[in-house]
Short mmCIF file of C-alpha atoms in Angstrom, two decimals:
data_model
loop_
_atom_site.label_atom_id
_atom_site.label_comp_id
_atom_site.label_asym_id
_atom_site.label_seq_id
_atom_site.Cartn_x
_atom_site.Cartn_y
_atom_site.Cartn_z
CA UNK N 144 0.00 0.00 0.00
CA UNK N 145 1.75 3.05 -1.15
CA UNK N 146 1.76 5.72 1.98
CA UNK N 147 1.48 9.43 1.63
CA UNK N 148 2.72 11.88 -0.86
CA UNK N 149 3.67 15.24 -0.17
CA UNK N 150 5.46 17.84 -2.72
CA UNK N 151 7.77 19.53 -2.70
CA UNK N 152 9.63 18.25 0.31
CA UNK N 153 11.50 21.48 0.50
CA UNK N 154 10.62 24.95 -0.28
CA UNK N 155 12.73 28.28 0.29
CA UNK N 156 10.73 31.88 -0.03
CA UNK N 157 10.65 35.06 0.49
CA UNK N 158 8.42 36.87 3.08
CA UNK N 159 5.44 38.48 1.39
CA UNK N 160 5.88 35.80 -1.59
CA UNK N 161 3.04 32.75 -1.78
CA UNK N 162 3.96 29.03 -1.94
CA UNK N 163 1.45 26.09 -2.51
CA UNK N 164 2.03 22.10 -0.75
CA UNK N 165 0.76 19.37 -2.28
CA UNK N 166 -0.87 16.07 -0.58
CA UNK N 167 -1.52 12.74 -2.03
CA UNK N 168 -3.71 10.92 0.54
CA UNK N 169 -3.69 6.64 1.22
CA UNK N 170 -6.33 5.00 -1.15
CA UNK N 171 -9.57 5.10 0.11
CA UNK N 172 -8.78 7.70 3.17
CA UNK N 173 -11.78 9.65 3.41
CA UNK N 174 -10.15 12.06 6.55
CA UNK N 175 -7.31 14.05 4.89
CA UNK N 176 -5.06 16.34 7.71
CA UNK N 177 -2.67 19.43 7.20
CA UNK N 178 -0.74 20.01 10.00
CA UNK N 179 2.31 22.37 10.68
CA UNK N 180 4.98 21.38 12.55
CA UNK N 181 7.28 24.27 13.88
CA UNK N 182 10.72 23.52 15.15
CA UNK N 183 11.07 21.71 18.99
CA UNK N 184 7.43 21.41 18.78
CA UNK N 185 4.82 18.64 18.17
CA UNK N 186 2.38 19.10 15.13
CA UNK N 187 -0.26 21.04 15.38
CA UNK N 188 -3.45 20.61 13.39
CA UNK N 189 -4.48 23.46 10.88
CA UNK N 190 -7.09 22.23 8.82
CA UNK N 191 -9.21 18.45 8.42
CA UNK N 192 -11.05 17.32 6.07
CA UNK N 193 -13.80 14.92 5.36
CA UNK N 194 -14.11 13.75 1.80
CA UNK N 195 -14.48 16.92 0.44
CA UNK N 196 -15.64 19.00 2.87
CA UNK N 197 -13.80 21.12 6.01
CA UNK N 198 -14.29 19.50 9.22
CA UNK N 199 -11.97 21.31 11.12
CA UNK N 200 -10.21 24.90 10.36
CA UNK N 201 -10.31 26.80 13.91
CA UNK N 202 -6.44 27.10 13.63
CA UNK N 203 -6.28 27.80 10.33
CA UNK N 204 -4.97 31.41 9.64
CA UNK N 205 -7.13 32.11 7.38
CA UNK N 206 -6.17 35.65 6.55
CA UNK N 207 -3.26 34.20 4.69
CA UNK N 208 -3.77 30.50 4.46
CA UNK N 209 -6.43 28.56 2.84
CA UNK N 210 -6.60 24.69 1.56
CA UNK N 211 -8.93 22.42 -0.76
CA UNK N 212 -9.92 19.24 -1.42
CA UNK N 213 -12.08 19.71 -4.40
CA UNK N 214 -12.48 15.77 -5.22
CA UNK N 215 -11.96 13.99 -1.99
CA UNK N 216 -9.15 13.17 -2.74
CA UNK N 217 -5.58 15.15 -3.39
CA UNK N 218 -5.58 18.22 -1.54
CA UNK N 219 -3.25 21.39 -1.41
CA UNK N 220 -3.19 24.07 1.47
CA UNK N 221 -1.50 27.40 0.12
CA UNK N 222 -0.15 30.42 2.08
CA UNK N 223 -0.30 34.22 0.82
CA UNK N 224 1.61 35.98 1.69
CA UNK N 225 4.34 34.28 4.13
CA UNK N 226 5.73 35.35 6.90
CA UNK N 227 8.62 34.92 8.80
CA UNK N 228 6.80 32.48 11.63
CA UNK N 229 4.98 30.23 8.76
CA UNK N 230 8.44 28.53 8.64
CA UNK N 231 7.98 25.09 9.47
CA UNK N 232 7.24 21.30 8.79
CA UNK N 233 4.26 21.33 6.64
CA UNK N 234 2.55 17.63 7.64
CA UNK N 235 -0.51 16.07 5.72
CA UNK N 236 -2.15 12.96 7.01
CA UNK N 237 -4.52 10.67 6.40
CA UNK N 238 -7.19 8.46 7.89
CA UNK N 239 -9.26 5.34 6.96
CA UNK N 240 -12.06 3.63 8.99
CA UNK N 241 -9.26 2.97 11.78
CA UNK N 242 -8.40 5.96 14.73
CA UNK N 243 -4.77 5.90 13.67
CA UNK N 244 -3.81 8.41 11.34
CA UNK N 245 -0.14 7.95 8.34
CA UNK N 246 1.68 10.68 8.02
CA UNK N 247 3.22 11.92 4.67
CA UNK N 248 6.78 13.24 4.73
CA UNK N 249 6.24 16.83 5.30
CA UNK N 250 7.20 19.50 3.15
CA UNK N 251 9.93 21.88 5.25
CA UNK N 252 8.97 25.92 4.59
CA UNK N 253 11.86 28.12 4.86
CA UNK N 254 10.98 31.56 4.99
CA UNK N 255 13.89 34.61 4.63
CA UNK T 84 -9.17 20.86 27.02
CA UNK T 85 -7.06 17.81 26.31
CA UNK T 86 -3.57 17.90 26.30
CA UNK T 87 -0.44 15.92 26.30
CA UNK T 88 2.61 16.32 28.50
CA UNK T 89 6.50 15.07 27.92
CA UNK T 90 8.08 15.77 30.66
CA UNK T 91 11.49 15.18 28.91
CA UNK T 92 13.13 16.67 26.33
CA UNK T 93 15.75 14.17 26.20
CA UNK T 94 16.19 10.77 27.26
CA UNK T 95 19.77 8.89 27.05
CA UNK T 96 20.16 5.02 27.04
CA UNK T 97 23.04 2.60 26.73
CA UNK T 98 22.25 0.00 23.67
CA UNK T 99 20.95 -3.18 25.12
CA UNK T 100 19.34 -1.42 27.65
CA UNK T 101 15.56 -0.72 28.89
CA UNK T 102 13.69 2.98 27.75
CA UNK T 103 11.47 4.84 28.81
CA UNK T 104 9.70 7.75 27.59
CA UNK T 105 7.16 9.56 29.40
CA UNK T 106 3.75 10.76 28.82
CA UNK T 107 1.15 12.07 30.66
CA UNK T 108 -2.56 13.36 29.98
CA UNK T 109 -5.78 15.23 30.63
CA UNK T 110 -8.78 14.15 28.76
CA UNK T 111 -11.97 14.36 29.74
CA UNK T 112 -13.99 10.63 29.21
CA UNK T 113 -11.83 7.76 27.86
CA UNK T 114 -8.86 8.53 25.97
CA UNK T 115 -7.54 7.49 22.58
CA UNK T 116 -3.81 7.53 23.26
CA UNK T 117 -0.84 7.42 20.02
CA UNK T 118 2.47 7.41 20.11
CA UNK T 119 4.27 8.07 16.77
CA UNK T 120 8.22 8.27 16.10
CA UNK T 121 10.15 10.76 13.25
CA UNK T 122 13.31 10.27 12.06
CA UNK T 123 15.34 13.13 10.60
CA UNK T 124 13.78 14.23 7.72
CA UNK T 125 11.00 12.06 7.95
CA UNK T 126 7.09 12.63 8.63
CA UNK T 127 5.77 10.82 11.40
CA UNK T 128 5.47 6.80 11.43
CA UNK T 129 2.61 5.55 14.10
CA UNK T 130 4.06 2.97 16.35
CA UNK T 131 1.50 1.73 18.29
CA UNK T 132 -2.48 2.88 19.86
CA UNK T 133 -4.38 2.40 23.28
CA UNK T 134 -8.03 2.55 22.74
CA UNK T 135 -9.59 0.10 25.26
CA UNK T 136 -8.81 -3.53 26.32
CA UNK T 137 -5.50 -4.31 27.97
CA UNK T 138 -3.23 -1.96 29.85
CA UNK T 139 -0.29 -3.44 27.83
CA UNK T 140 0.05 -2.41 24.30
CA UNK T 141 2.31 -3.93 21.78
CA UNK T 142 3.68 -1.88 18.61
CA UNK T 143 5.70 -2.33 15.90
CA UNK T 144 9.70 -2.74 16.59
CA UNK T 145 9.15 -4.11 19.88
CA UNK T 146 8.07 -1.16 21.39
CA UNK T 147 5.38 -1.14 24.18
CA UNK T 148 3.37 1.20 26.27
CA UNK T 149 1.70 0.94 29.61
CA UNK T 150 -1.61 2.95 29.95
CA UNK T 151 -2.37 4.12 33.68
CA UNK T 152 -5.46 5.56 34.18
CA UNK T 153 -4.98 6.23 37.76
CA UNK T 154 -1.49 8.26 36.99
CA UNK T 155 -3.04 9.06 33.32
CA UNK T 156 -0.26 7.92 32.22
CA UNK T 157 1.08 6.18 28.60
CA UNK T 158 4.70 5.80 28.77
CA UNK T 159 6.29 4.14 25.92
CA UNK T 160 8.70 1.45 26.61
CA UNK T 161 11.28 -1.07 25.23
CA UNK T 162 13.01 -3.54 26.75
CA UNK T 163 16.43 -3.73 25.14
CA UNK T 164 17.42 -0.33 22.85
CA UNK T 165 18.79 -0.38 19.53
CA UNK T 166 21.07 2.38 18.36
CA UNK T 167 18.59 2.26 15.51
CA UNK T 168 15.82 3.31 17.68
CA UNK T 169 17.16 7.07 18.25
CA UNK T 170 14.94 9.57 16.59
CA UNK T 171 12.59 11.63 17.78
CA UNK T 172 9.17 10.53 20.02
CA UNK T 173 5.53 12.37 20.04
CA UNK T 174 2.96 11.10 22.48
CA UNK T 175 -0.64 12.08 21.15
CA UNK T 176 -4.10 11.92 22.57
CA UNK T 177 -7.05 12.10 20.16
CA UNK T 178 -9.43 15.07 20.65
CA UNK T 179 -12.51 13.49 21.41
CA UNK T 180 -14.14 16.92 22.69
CA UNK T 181 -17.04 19.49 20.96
CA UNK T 182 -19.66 18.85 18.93
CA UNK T 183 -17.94 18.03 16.04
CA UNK T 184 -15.67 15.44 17.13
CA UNK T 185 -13.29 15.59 14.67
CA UNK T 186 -10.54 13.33 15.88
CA UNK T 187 -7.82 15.65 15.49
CA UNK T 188 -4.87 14.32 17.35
CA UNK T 189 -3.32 16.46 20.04
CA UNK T 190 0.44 16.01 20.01
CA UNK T 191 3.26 16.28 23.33
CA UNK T 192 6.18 18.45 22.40
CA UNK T 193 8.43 15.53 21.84
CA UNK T 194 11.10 13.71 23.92
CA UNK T 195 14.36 13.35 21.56
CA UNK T 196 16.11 9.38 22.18
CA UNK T 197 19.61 9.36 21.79
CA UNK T 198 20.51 5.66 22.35
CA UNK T 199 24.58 5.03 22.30
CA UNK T 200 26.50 2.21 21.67
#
């Protein structure tokens, strides 16, 4: 079962410039997560999804950063413009009919 | 609120022998405890769950955890380290709260394993 997918694993901006992260879910996942993942800390949950539709956004900035899922299924979470502090581990996950969720291999945001 | 506490930033073991890493909690109602492990420039790989059933949990690459409700408690343990086994640890704790129950997990800040030879 392939796991994952997350592009581009690395990305390197300037503030005030816009980047976009890409997530391939785990066949058949229905719950797709973005979280972000800032250095020395654990992950913290910015946006879920169900299928197609947003479960869970509360810590979503959503002044700069917004993310889709239009066909349940790949899913992209984009952030305009970046700051300084959006430097970080971007993390998607999935989840199936079991409480565990697989994480993809983040996408590291460097922001200058 | 739930949350998740690791007391340790660090832990440092001797191959061959026993780890621990510790994890407490605050949930309110029956908790859905995770622990997950990263490796350097890796996303996170789920080790092992507790949802109900028997205090002892077994996970993948012999690791184990003991859940204490009493102490609310889910330490993870092995009994004989591998070098291999250094990386970095998350305790989690599913978010069982609101009305929406999304089942966002709820991570610890991380305990870091250096195991030596």
């Amino acid at each position: 079962e392939a796991g994952v997918a997350q592009s581009p694993r690395y990305k390197i901006i300037e503030k005030r410039q816009s980047v976009a992260f890409w997530c391939n879910p785990i066949s058949g996942h229905a719950t797709l997560y973005w979280y972000q993942q800032i250095l020395g800390q654990g992950p913290k949950l910015l946006i879920q999804f169900q299928n197609n539709g947003v479960v869970d956004d509360s810590q979503l900035p959503k002044d700069r950063f917004s993310a889709e899922r239009l066909k349940g299924v790949d899913s992209t979470l984009k952030i305009q413009p970046a700051k300084l502090e959006d430097s970080a581990v971007y993390l998607c996950a999935s989840r199936g009919q079991g409480s565990e969720q697989y994480f993809g291999p983040g996408t590291r945001l460097t922001v200058t | 609120a739930q949350s998740v506490a690791q007391p340790e930033d660090q832990v440092n073991v001797a191959e061959g022998n026993p780890l621990t890493v510790k994890c407490t909690y605050s949930v309110s109602g029956n908790p859905y405890l995770f622990w997950y492990v990263q490796y350097p420039n890796r996303g996170l790989q789920f080790l092992l769950k507790y949802i109900t059933g028997d205090n002892l949990v077994k996970g993948s690459y012999g690791f184990e955890a003991e859940f204490n409700k009493s102490q609310t408690s889910f330490h993870l343990k092995k009994p004989s380290a591998l070098v291999s086994d250094s990386a970095l640890y998350f305790c989690a704790v599913r978010d069982m709260g609101g009305s929406s129950n999304t089942g966002k997990l709820i991570f610890g800040q991380g305990t870091t394993l250096q195991v030596k030879p």
